[in-house]
PDB file of C-alpha atoms in Angstrom:
ATOM      1  CA  UNK J   1       4.304 -12.675 -17.974  1.00  0.00           C
ATOM      2  CA  UNK J   2       3.278 -12.226 -14.324  1.00  0.00           C
ATOM      3  CA  UNK J   3       4.955  -9.878 -11.873  1.00  0.00           C
ATOM      4  CA  UNK J   4       7.201 -11.300  -9.177  1.00  0.00           C
ATOM      5  CA  UNK J   5       4.695 -10.191  -6.553  1.00  0.00           C
ATOM      6  CA  UNK J   6       1.831 -11.923  -8.352  1.00  0.00           C
ATOM      7  CA  UNK J   7       3.821 -15.154  -8.672  1.00  0.00           C
ATOM      8  CA  UNK J   8       4.686 -15.047  -4.985  1.00  0.00           C
ATOM      9  CA  UNK J   9       1.161 -14.358  -3.748  1.00  0.00           C
ATOM     10  CA  UNK J  10      -0.439 -16.910  -6.070  1.00  0.00           C
ATOM     11  CA  UNK J  11       2.079 -19.526  -4.939  1.00  0.00           C
ATOM     12  CA  UNK J  12       1.027 -19.009  -1.321  1.00  0.00           C
ATOM     13  CA  UNK J  13       4.415 -17.647  -0.294  1.00  0.00           C
ATOM     14  CA  UNK J  14       4.759 -14.806   2.177  1.00  0.00           C
ATOM     15  CA  UNK J  15       5.559 -11.386   0.764  1.00  0.00           C
ATOM     16  CA  UNK J  16       7.122  -8.247   2.198  1.00  0.00           C
ATOM     17  CA  UNK J  17       6.736  -4.873   0.518  1.00  0.00           C
ATOM     18  CA  UNK J  18       8.091  -1.470   1.498  1.00  0.00           C
ATOM     19  CA  UNK J  19       6.667   1.972   0.894  1.00  0.00           C
ATOM     20  CA  UNK J  20       8.743   4.501  -1.038  1.00  0.00           C
ATOM     21  CA  UNK J  21       7.800   8.162  -1.455  1.00  0.00           C
ATOM     22  CA  UNK J  22       8.668   9.966  -4.677  1.00  0.00           C
ATOM     23  CA  UNK J  23      10.714  13.134  -4.195  1.00  0.00           C
ATOM     24  CA  UNK J  24       9.247  16.566  -3.665  1.00  0.00           C
ATOM     25  CA  UNK J  25      11.299  17.829  -6.581  1.00  0.00           C
ATOM     26  CA  UNK J  26      13.051  16.491  -9.654  1.00  0.00           C
ATOM     27  CA  UNK J  27      15.914  14.490  -8.137  1.00  0.00           C
ATOM     28  CA  UNK J  28      15.189  10.785  -7.581  1.00  0.00           C
ATOM     29  CA  UNK J  29      18.663   9.828  -6.306  1.00  0.00           C
ATOM     30  CA  UNK J  30      17.679   9.552  -2.637  1.00  0.00           C
ATOM     31  CA  UNK J  31      14.503   7.557  -3.282  1.00  0.00           C
ATOM     32  CA  UNK J  32      16.340   5.145  -5.559  1.00  0.00           C
ATOM     33  CA  UNK J  33      19.248   4.710  -3.139  1.00  0.00           C
ATOM     34  CA  UNK J  34      16.817   3.861  -0.335  1.00  0.00           C
ATOM     35  CA  UNK J  35      15.155   1.249  -2.507  1.00  0.00           C
ATOM     36  CA  UNK J  36      18.456  -0.256  -3.637  1.00  0.00           C
ATOM     37  CA  UNK J  37      19.590  -0.799  -0.043  1.00  0.00           C
ATOM     38  CA  UNK J  38      16.444  -2.859   0.567  1.00  0.00           C
ATOM     39  CA  UNK J  39      16.664  -4.856  -2.659  1.00  0.00           C
ATOM     40  CA  UNK J  40      17.466  -8.234  -1.064  1.00  0.00           C
ATOM     41  CA  UNK J  41      15.129  -7.703   1.890  1.00  0.00           C
ATOM     42  CA  UNK J  42      11.713  -7.043   0.338  1.00  0.00           C
ATOM     43  CA  UNK J  43       9.713  -8.364  -2.601  1.00  0.00           C
ATOM     44  CA  UNK J  44       8.324  -5.085  -3.884  1.00  0.00           C
ATOM     45  CA  UNK J  45       8.308  -1.306  -3.528  1.00  0.00           C
ATOM     46  CA  UNK J  46       4.971   0.440  -3.210  1.00  0.00           C
ATOM     47  CA  UNK J  47       5.321   3.972  -4.599  1.00  0.00           C
ATOM     48  CA  UNK J  48       2.911   6.486  -3.082  1.00  0.00           C
ATOM     49  CA  UNK J  49       0.662   8.659  -5.248  1.00  0.00           C
ATOM     50  CA  UNK J  50       0.153  12.071  -3.677  1.00  0.00           C
ATOM     51  CA  UNK J  51      -0.134  10.578  -0.198  1.00  0.00           C
ATOM     52  CA  UNK J  52      -1.898  12.890   2.306  1.00  0.00           C
ATOM     53  CA  UNK J  53      -2.761  15.134  -0.660  1.00  0.00           C
ATOM     54  CA  UNK J  54       0.767  16.552  -0.767  1.00  0.00           C
ATOM     55  CA  UNK J  55       2.621  17.248  -4.029  1.00  0.00           C
ATOM     56  CA  UNK J  56       5.362  14.835  -5.023  1.00  0.00           C
ATOM     57  CA  UNK J  57       6.725  13.409  -8.265  1.00  0.00           C
ATOM     58  CA  UNK J  58       4.359  11.051 -10.064  1.00  0.00           C
ATOM     59  CA  UNK J  59       4.299   7.460  -8.888  1.00  0.00           C
ATOM     60  CA  UNK J  60       4.480   6.268 -12.501  1.00  0.00           C
ATOM     61  CA  UNK J  61       7.837   8.000 -13.081  1.00  0.00           C
ATOM     62  CA  UNK J  62       9.518   6.553 -10.000  1.00  0.00           C
ATOM     63  CA  UNK J  63       8.053   3.103 -10.679  1.00  0.00           C
ATOM     64  CA  UNK J  64       9.664   3.117 -14.117  1.00  0.00           C
ATOM     65  CA  UNK J  65      13.027   4.112 -12.638  1.00  0.00           C
ATOM     66  CA  UNK J  66      12.723   1.304 -10.060  1.00  0.00           C
ATOM     67  CA  UNK J  67      11.978  -1.140 -12.857  1.00  0.00           C
ATOM     68  CA  UNK J  68      15.077   0.034 -14.748  1.00  0.00           C
ATOM     69  CA  UNK J  69      17.081  -0.718 -11.586  1.00  0.00           C
ATOM     70  CA  UNK J  70      15.663  -4.288 -11.578  1.00  0.00           C
ATOM     71  CA  UNK J  71      13.430  -3.554  -8.601  1.00  0.00           C
ATOM     72  CA  UNK J  72       9.792  -4.625  -8.371  1.00  0.00           C
ATOM     73  CA  UNK J  73       7.438  -1.605  -8.285  1.00  0.00           C
ATOM     74  CA  UNK J  74       3.846  -1.378  -7.118  1.00  0.00           C
ATOM     75  CA  UNK J  75       2.153   1.637  -8.672  1.00  0.00           C
ATOM     76  CA  UNK J  76      -0.283   3.423  -6.410  1.00  0.00           C
ATOM     77  CA  UNK J  77      -3.044   5.069  -8.433  1.00  0.00           C
ATOM     78  CA  UNK J  78      -5.422   7.496  -6.747  1.00  0.00           C
ATOM     79  CA  UNK J  79      -8.844   8.507  -8.034  1.00  0.00           C
ATOM     80  CA  UNK J  80      -8.659  11.863  -6.256  1.00  0.00           C
ATOM     81  CA  UNK J  81      -6.659  13.757  -8.848  1.00  0.00           C
ATOM     82  CA  UNK J  82      -7.743  12.289 -12.205  1.00  0.00           C
ATOM     83  CA  UNK J  83     -10.885  11.737 -14.202  1.00  0.00           C
ATOM     84  CA  UNK J  84     -11.524   8.367 -15.850  1.00  0.00           C
ATOM     85  CA  UNK J  85      -9.746   9.344 -19.071  1.00  0.00           C
ATOM     86  CA  UNK J  86      -6.564  10.216 -17.182  1.00  0.00           C
ATOM     87  CA  UNK J  87      -6.779   7.027 -15.085  1.00  0.00           C
ATOM     88  CA  UNK J  88      -7.238   4.929 -18.221  1.00  0.00           C
ATOM     89  CA  UNK J  89      -4.220   6.650 -19.771  1.00  0.00           C
ATOM     90  CA  UNK J  90      -2.084   5.924 -16.680  1.00  0.00           C
ATOM     91  CA  UNK J  91      -3.070   2.258 -16.764  1.00  0.00           C
ATOM     92  CA  UNK J  92      -2.235   1.886 -20.439  1.00  0.00           C
ATOM     93  CA  UNK J  93       1.030   3.708 -19.840  1.00  0.00           C
ATOM     94  CA  UNK J  94       1.934   1.482 -16.909  1.00  0.00           C
ATOM     95  CA  UNK J  95       1.387  -1.601 -19.058  1.00  0.00           C
ATOM     96  CA  UNK J  96       3.531  -0.176 -21.857  1.00  0.00           C
ATOM     97  CA  UNK J  97       6.357   0.589 -19.410  1.00  0.00           C
ATOM     98  CA  UNK J  98       6.279  -2.928 -17.945  1.00  0.00           C
ATOM     99  CA  UNK J  99       4.764  -1.936 -14.589  1.00  0.00           C
ATOM    100  CA  UNK J 100       2.332  -4.670 -13.597  1.00  0.00           C
ATOM    101  CA  UNK J 101       1.335  -4.225  -9.938  1.00  0.00           C
ATOM    102  CA  UNK J 102      -1.332  -1.576  -9.386  1.00  0.00           C
ATOM    103  CA  UNK J 103      -2.757  -0.521  -6.011  1.00  0.00           C
ATOM    104  CA  UNK J 104      -6.107   1.148  -6.697  1.00  0.00           C
ATOM    105  CA  UNK J 105      -6.957   3.892  -4.206  1.00  0.00           C
ATOM    106  CA  UNK J 106      -9.582   6.512  -3.575  1.00  0.00           C
ATOM    107  CA  UNK J 107      -6.932   8.915  -2.274  1.00  0.00           C
ATOM    108  CA  UNK J 108      -6.653  10.995   0.888  1.00  0.00           C
ATOM    109  CA  UNK J 109      -9.030  13.978   0.950  1.00  0.00           C
ATOM    110  CA  UNK J 110      -7.622  17.309  -0.232  1.00  0.00           C
ATOM    111  CA  UNK J 111      -8.443  18.912   3.120  1.00  0.00           C
ATOM    112  CA  UNK J 112      -5.648  16.959   4.861  1.00  0.00           C
ATOM    113  CA  UNK J 113      -3.006  18.290   2.448  1.00  0.00           C
ATOM    114  CA  UNK J 114      -1.135  21.552   2.085  1.00  0.00           C
ATOM    115  CA  UNK J 115      -2.962  22.939  -0.970  1.00  0.00           C
ATOM    116  CA  UNK J 116      -6.527  23.397   0.211  1.00  0.00           C
ATOM    117  CA  UNK J 117      -7.440  25.290  -2.967  1.00  0.00           C
ATOM    118  CA  UNK J 118      -6.942  22.120  -5.045  1.00  0.00           C
ATOM    119  CA  UNK J 119     -10.050  20.476  -6.487  1.00  0.00           C
ATOM    120  CA  UNK J 120     -10.771  16.797  -5.924  1.00  0.00           C
ATOM    121  CA  UNK J 121     -11.932  14.871  -9.009  1.00  0.00           C
ATOM    122  CA  UNK J 122     -13.200  11.431  -7.855  1.00  0.00           C
ATOM    123  CA  UNK J 123     -14.717  10.587 -11.249  1.00  0.00           C
ATOM    124  CA  UNK J 124     -14.101   6.940 -10.344  1.00  0.00           C
ATOM    125  CA  UNK J 125     -14.029   5.398  -6.891  1.00  0.00           C
ATOM    126  CA  UNK J 126     -11.509   2.686  -6.073  1.00  0.00           C
ATOM    127  CA  UNK J 127     -13.940  -0.129  -6.930  1.00  0.00           C
ATOM    128  CA  UNK J 128     -14.650   1.379 -10.336  1.00  0.00           C
ATOM    129  CA  UNK J 129     -10.908   1.777 -10.907  1.00  0.00           C
ATOM    130  CA  UNK J 130     -10.305  -1.907 -10.099  1.00  0.00           C
ATOM    131  CA  UNK J 131     -13.104  -2.822 -12.493  1.00  0.00           C
ATOM    132  CA  UNK J 132     -11.466  -0.656 -15.158  1.00  0.00           C
ATOM    133  CA  UNK J 133      -8.171  -2.521 -14.734  1.00  0.00           C
ATOM    134  CA  UNK J 134     -10.026  -5.819 -15.085  1.00  0.00           C
ATOM    135  CA  UNK J 135     -11.747  -4.629 -18.257  1.00  0.00           C
ATOM    136  CA  UNK J 136      -8.502  -3.430 -19.832  1.00  0.00           C
ATOM    137  CA  UNK J 137      -6.906  -6.793 -18.978  1.00  0.00           C
ATOM    138  CA  UNK J 138      -9.736  -8.430 -20.931  1.00  0.00           C
ATOM    139  CA  UNK J 139      -9.057  -6.120 -23.864  1.00  0.00           C
ATOM    140  CA  UNK J 140     -12.333  -4.272 -23.456  1.00  0.00           C
ATOM    141  CA  UNK J 141     -12.407  -0.688 -24.714  1.00  0.00           C
ATOM    142  CA  UNK J 142     -14.224   1.634 -22.247  1.00  0.00           C
ATOM    143  CA  UNK J 143     -16.162   3.213 -25.119  1.00  0.00           C
ATOM    144  CA  UNK J 144     -16.921   0.379 -27.535  1.00  0.00           C
ATOM    145  CA  UNK J 145     -15.740  -3.050 -28.543  1.00  0.00           C
ATOM    146  CA  UNK J 146     -12.213  -4.228 -27.920  1.00  0.00           C
ATOM    147  CA  UNK J 147      -8.942  -2.363 -27.550  1.00  0.00           C
ATOM    148  CA  UNK J 148      -7.468  -2.146 -31.070  1.00  0.00           C
ATOM    149  CA  UNK J 149      -3.893  -2.396 -29.756  1.00  0.00           C
ATOM    150  CA  UNK J 150      -4.477  -5.340 -27.445  1.00  0.00           C
ATOM    151  CA  UNK J 151      -5.196  -5.962 -23.743  1.00  0.00           C
ATOM    152  CA  UNK J 152      -3.129  -4.967 -20.737  1.00  0.00           C
ATOM    153  CA  UNK J 153      -1.435  -7.316 -18.282  1.00  0.00           C
ATOM    154  CA  UNK J 154      -1.868  -5.659 -14.899  1.00  0.00           C
ATOM    155  CA  UNK J 155      -2.160  -7.099 -11.375  1.00  0.00           C
ATOM    156  CA  UNK J 156      -4.636  -4.944  -9.424  1.00  0.00           C
ATOM    157  CA  UNK J 157      -4.842  -4.726  -5.653  1.00  0.00           C
ATOM    158  CA  UNK J 158      -6.907  -2.691  -3.224  1.00  0.00           C
ATOM    159  CA  UNK J 159      -6.601  -0.999   0.143  1.00  0.00           C
ATOM    160  CA  UNK J 160      -8.476  -1.974   3.292  1.00  0.00           C
ATOM    161  CA  UNK J 161      -8.725  -0.809   6.886  1.00  0.00           C
ATOM    162  CA  UNK J 162      -9.184  -3.681   9.370  1.00  0.00           C
ATOM    163  CA  UNK J 163      -9.759  -1.067  12.098  1.00  0.00           C
ATOM    164  CA  UNK J 164     -13.014   0.019  10.451  1.00  0.00           C
ATOM    165  CA  UNK J 165     -15.794   0.110  13.055  1.00  0.00           C
ATOM    166  CA  UNK J 166     -18.532  -0.927  10.645  1.00  0.00           C
ATOM    167  CA  UNK J 167     -17.390  -4.515  10.131  1.00  0.00           C
ATOM    168  CA  UNK J 168     -20.365  -5.574   8.003  1.00  0.00           C
ATOM    169  CA  UNK J 169     -19.868  -2.563   5.777  1.00  0.00           C
ATOM    170  CA  UNK J 170     -16.158  -3.382   5.529  1.00  0.00           C
ATOM    171  CA  UNK J 171     -16.995  -6.942   4.485  1.00  0.00           C
ATOM    172  CA  UNK J 172     -19.369  -5.706   1.773  1.00  0.00           C
ATOM    173  CA  UNK J 173     -16.790  -3.255   0.438  1.00  0.00           C
ATOM    174  CA  UNK J 174     -14.048  -5.903   0.323  1.00  0.00           C
ATOM    175  CA  UNK J 175     -16.449  -8.230  -1.470  1.00  0.00           C
ATOM    176  CA  UNK J 176     -17.144  -5.523  -4.068  1.00  0.00           C
ATOM    177  CA  UNK J 177     -13.401  -4.994  -4.567  1.00  0.00           C
ATOM    178  CA  UNK J 178     -12.820  -8.727  -4.891  1.00  0.00           C
ATOM    179  CA  UNK J 179     -15.657  -9.082  -7.410  1.00  0.00           C
ATOM    180  CA  UNK J 180     -14.307  -6.115  -9.374  1.00  0.00           C
ATOM    181  CA  UNK J 181     -11.011  -7.964  -9.751  1.00  0.00           C
ATOM    182  CA  UNK J 182      -8.760  -7.091  -6.806  1.00  0.00           C
ATOM    183  CA  UNK J 183      -6.134  -9.821  -6.431  1.00  0.00           C
ATOM    184  CA  UNK J 184      -4.643  -8.706  -3.105  1.00  0.00           C
ATOM    185  CA  UNK J 185      -5.316  -6.321  -0.251  1.00  0.00           C
ATOM    186  CA  UNK J 186      -2.891  -3.937   1.383  1.00  0.00           C
ATOM    187  CA  UNK J 187      -4.103  -2.683   4.733  1.00  0.00           C
ATOM    188  CA  UNK J 188      -3.741   0.573   6.561  1.00  0.00           C
ATOM    189  CA  UNK J 189      -1.484   0.409   9.609  1.00  0.00           C
ATOM    190  CA  UNK J 190      -2.588  -2.263  12.086  1.00  0.00           C
ATOM    191  CA  UNK J 191      -1.514  -2.102  15.727  1.00  0.00           C
ATOM    192  CA  UNK J 192      -3.417  -5.028  17.235  1.00  0.00           C
ATOM    193  CA  UNK J 193      -2.879  -8.627  15.999  1.00  0.00           C
ATOM    194  CA  UNK J 194      -6.385  -9.517  17.198  1.00  0.00           C
ATOM    195  CA  UNK J 195      -7.867  -6.928  14.845  1.00  0.00           C
ATOM    196  CA  UNK J 196      -5.907  -8.373  11.915  1.00  0.00           C
ATOM    197  CA  UNK J 197      -6.807 -11.934  12.881  1.00  0.00           C
ATOM    198  CA  UNK J 198     -10.529 -11.173  12.925  1.00  0.00           C
ATOM    199  CA  UNK J 199     -10.255  -9.329   9.596  1.00  0.00           C
ATOM    200  CA  UNK J 200      -8.505 -12.252   7.927  1.00  0.00           C
ATOM    201  CA  UNK J 201     -10.542 -15.074   9.440  1.00  0.00           C
ATOM    202  CA  UNK J 202     -13.962 -13.495   8.970  1.00  0.00           C
ATOM    203  CA  UNK J 203     -13.478 -11.588   5.707  1.00  0.00           C
ATOM    204  CA  UNK J 204     -10.430 -12.300   3.557  1.00  0.00           C
ATOM    205  CA  UNK J 205      -9.847 -16.017   4.114  1.00  0.00           C
ATOM    206  CA  UNK J 206     -13.391 -16.983   3.019  1.00  0.00           C
ATOM    207  CA  UNK J 207     -12.907 -14.774  -0.046  1.00  0.00           C
ATOM    208  CA  UNK J 208      -9.475 -16.301  -0.728  1.00  0.00           C
ATOM    209  CA  UNK J 209      -7.763 -12.940  -1.175  1.00  0.00           C
ATOM    210  CA  UNK J 210      -4.205 -12.481   0.158  1.00  0.00           C
ATOM    211  CA  UNK J 211      -3.487  -9.689   2.634  1.00  0.00           C
ATOM    212  CA  UNK J 212      -0.391  -7.541   3.111  1.00  0.00           C
ATOM    213  CA  UNK J 213      -0.789  -6.181   6.635  1.00  0.00           C
ATOM    214  CA  UNK J 214       0.367  -2.605   7.189  1.00  0.00           C
ATOM    215  CA  UNK J 215       3.216  -2.083   9.675  1.00  0.00           C
ATOM    216  CA  UNK J 216       4.110   1.527  10.469  1.00  0.00           C
ATOM    217  CA  UNK J 217       7.360   2.583  12.139  1.00  0.00           C
ATOM    218  CA  UNK J 218       6.578   4.957  15.007  1.00  0.00           C
ATOM    219  CA  UNK J 219       9.486   7.218  15.923  1.00  0.00           C
ATOM    220  CA  UNK J 220       8.189   8.722  19.182  1.00  0.00           C
ATOM    221  CA  UNK J 221       5.075   9.221  21.295  1.00  0.00           C
ATOM    222  CA  UNK J 222       4.672  12.657  19.705  1.00  0.00           C
ATOM    223  CA  UNK J 223       4.848  11.083  16.261  1.00  0.00           C
ATOM    224  CA  UNK J 224       2.153   8.555  17.232  1.00  0.00           C
ATOM    225  CA  UNK J 225      -0.115  11.263  18.654  1.00  0.00           C
ATOM    226  CA  UNK J 226       0.310  13.353  15.487  1.00  0.00           C
ATOM    227  CA  UNK J 227      -0.647  10.368  13.313  1.00  0.00           C
ATOM    228  CA  UNK J 228      -3.739   9.711  15.433  1.00  0.00           C
ATOM    229  CA  UNK J 229      -4.714  13.341  14.973  1.00  0.00           C
ATOM    230  CA  UNK J 230      -4.153  13.840  11.232  1.00  0.00           C
ATOM    231  CA  UNK J 231      -4.185  10.458   9.461  1.00  0.00           C
ATOM    232  CA  UNK J 232      -7.683   9.254   8.529  1.00  0.00           C
ATOM    233  CA  UNK J 233      -8.470   5.908  10.187  1.00  0.00           C
ATOM    234  CA  UNK J 234      -5.348   5.802  12.381  1.00  0.00           C
ATOM    235  CA  UNK J 235      -5.906   4.394  15.865  1.00  0.00           C
ATOM    236  CA  UNK J 236      -2.616   3.866  17.678  1.00  0.00           C
ATOM    237  CA  UNK J 237      -3.561   2.564  21.160  1.00  0.00           C
ATOM    238  CA  UNK J 238      -2.474   4.237  24.421  1.00  0.00           C
ATOM    239  CA  UNK J 239      -0.420   1.167  25.372  1.00  0.00           C
ATOM    240  CA  UNK J 240       1.906   1.656  22.409  1.00  0.00           C
ATOM    241  CA  UNK J 241       2.125   5.416  22.954  1.00  0.00           C
ATOM    242  CA  UNK J 242       3.019   4.706  26.600  1.00  0.00           C
ATOM    243  CA  UNK J 243       5.842   2.356  25.517  1.00  0.00           C
ATOM    244  CA  UNK J 244       7.280   5.088  23.318  1.00  0.00           C
ATOM    245  CA  UNK J 245       6.879   7.734  26.023  1.00  0.00           C
ATOM    246  CA  UNK J 246       8.646   5.709  28.698  1.00  0.00           C
ATOM    247  CA  UNK J 247      11.542   4.609  26.494  1.00  0.00           C
ATOM    248  CA  UNK J 248      14.934   6.322  26.735  1.00  0.00           C
ATOM    249  CA  UNK J 249      15.381   5.595  23.014  1.00  0.00           C
ATOM    250  CA  UNK J 250      11.973   5.997  21.308  1.00  0.00           C
ATOM    251  CA  UNK J 251      13.142   5.174  17.767  1.00  0.00           C
ATOM    252  CA  UNK J 252      14.628   1.877  18.964  1.00  0.00           C
ATOM    253  CA  UNK J 253      11.398   1.143  20.807  1.00  0.00           C
ATOM    254  CA  UNK J 254       9.478   1.898  17.616  1.00  0.00           C
ATOM    255  CA  UNK J 255      11.711  -0.533  15.717  1.00  0.00           C
ATOM    256  CA  UNK J 256      11.061  -3.195  18.372  1.00  0.00           C
ATOM    257  CA  UNK J 257       7.292  -2.612  18.155  1.00  0.00           C
ATOM    258  CA  UNK J 258       7.358  -2.851  14.363  1.00  0.00           C
ATOM    259  CA  UNK J 259       9.487  -6.015  14.513  1.00  0.00           C
ATOM    260  CA  UNK J 260       7.014  -7.610  16.920  1.00  0.00           C
ATOM    261  CA  UNK J 261       4.186  -6.718  14.564  1.00  0.00           C
ATOM    262  CA  UNK J 262       5.938  -8.144  11.496  1.00  0.00           C
ATOM    263  CA  UNK J 263       6.590 -11.439  13.275  1.00  0.00           C
ATOM    264  CA  UNK J 264       3.028 -11.652  14.585  1.00  0.00           C
ATOM    265  CA  UNK J 265       1.310 -10.514  11.383  1.00  0.00           C
ATOM    266  CA  UNK J 266       3.168 -12.998   9.169  1.00  0.00           C
ATOM    267  CA  UNK J 267       1.536 -15.771  11.199  1.00  0.00           C
ATOM    268  CA  UNK J 268      -1.894 -14.304  10.399  1.00  0.00           C
ATOM    269  CA  UNK J 269      -1.689 -12.729   6.918  1.00  0.00           C
ATOM    270  CA  UNK J 270       0.228 -13.721   3.789  1.00  0.00           C
ATOM    271  CA  UNK J 271       2.507 -10.720   3.980  1.00  0.00           C
ATOM    272  CA  UNK J 272       3.311  -7.340   5.450  1.00  0.00           C
ATOM    273  CA  UNK J 273       3.685  -3.863   4.019  1.00  0.00           C
ATOM    274  CA  UNK J 274       6.326  -1.753   5.784  1.00  0.00           C
ATOM    275  CA  UNK J 275       5.834   1.998   6.126  1.00  0.00           C
ATOM    276  CA  UNK J 276       8.912   3.734   7.552  1.00  0.00           C
ATOM    277  CA  UNK J 277       8.339   7.284   6.383  1.00  0.00           C
ATOM    278  CA  UNK J 278      11.647   9.148   6.005  1.00  0.00           C
ATOM    279  CA  UNK J 279      13.338   6.321   7.943  1.00  0.00           C
ATOM    280  CA  UNK J 280      13.528   3.546   5.360  1.00  0.00           C
ATOM    281  CA  UNK J 281      17.081   2.804   6.497  1.00  0.00           C
ATOM    282  CA  UNK J 282      15.542   1.301   9.668  1.00  0.00           C
ATOM    283  CA  UNK J 283      13.675  -1.428   7.754  1.00  0.00           C
ATOM    284  CA  UNK J 284      16.578  -3.945   7.958  1.00  0.00           C
ATOM    285  CA  UNK J 285      16.565  -3.564  11.742  1.00  0.00           C
ATOM    286  CA  UNK J 286      12.796  -4.120  11.860  1.00  0.00           C
ATOM    287  CA  UNK J 287      13.184  -7.337   9.857  1.00  0.00           C
ATOM    288  CA  UNK J 288      16.058  -8.437  12.088  1.00  0.00           C
ATOM    289  CA  UNK J 289      13.851  -7.934  15.150  1.00  0.00           C
ATOM    290  CA  UNK J 290      11.234 -10.118  13.457  1.00  0.00           C
ATOM    291  CA  UNK J 291      13.839 -12.850  12.813  1.00  0.00           C
ATOM    292  CA  UNK J 292      13.173 -12.769   9.080  1.00  0.00           C
ATOM    293  CA  UNK J 293      15.416 -15.124   7.106  1.00  0.00           C
ATOM    294  CA  UNK J 294      16.277 -13.551   3.764  1.00  0.00           C
TER     295      UNK J 294
END
């Protein structure tokens, strides 16, 4: 059986996903309550996996709890913290638990986190991880022959950054991910519709791979400047920072900006991925600004 997200994307329908962070501790009540309030508004919940190299509960655990609450999870899986044996175990475990959507990631470098003494693994890169998902779906054992207990049924996706300066290199990397078995792309935050349009028209549309364009809720000019400084690949333009700076209510301005982006991006890509870090309760307002009909 396919996931709801897979059915939607393969049917050519637009899709909206939201990012959910696992707790920094053992209590999942807040994370689950945030997801439940968005249940009728989005088509899936993308659960981060050690984002920005900061400790949080495992993505797999929260994904299972979302599934038990009849919510559609997307499991982020990062190569940074696990060797291939551990990644293979996570994939088999996800299948057994009924988690189908997998976003295969390299992972943010350890240096951007708060435990600089941690060691990065990177036994696989994201392309090799996608290829591993594809092999397990075919029932292929990574050591020899076929999996004795049967194949997996996973729906792998990949990350992409349309803001990448080396466009030819970006195209080659997306092609490698597509050939490895990626069925959808989720982008980093995009601030310029023209950047997304070029990315889709020149790269993803010819490859016939659906795109969920990243929309990030900016809370203030200071927040935007911090993201530009510490988040790899972020490039929030001065025009947007100026809008936030000159507003008497920066969070409302950020919601308006995000709503404009959702509306614009859904005319370019097949879907959007909403990132409202520690402000998930603002997502309904963003969708209202975008005139989304639920």
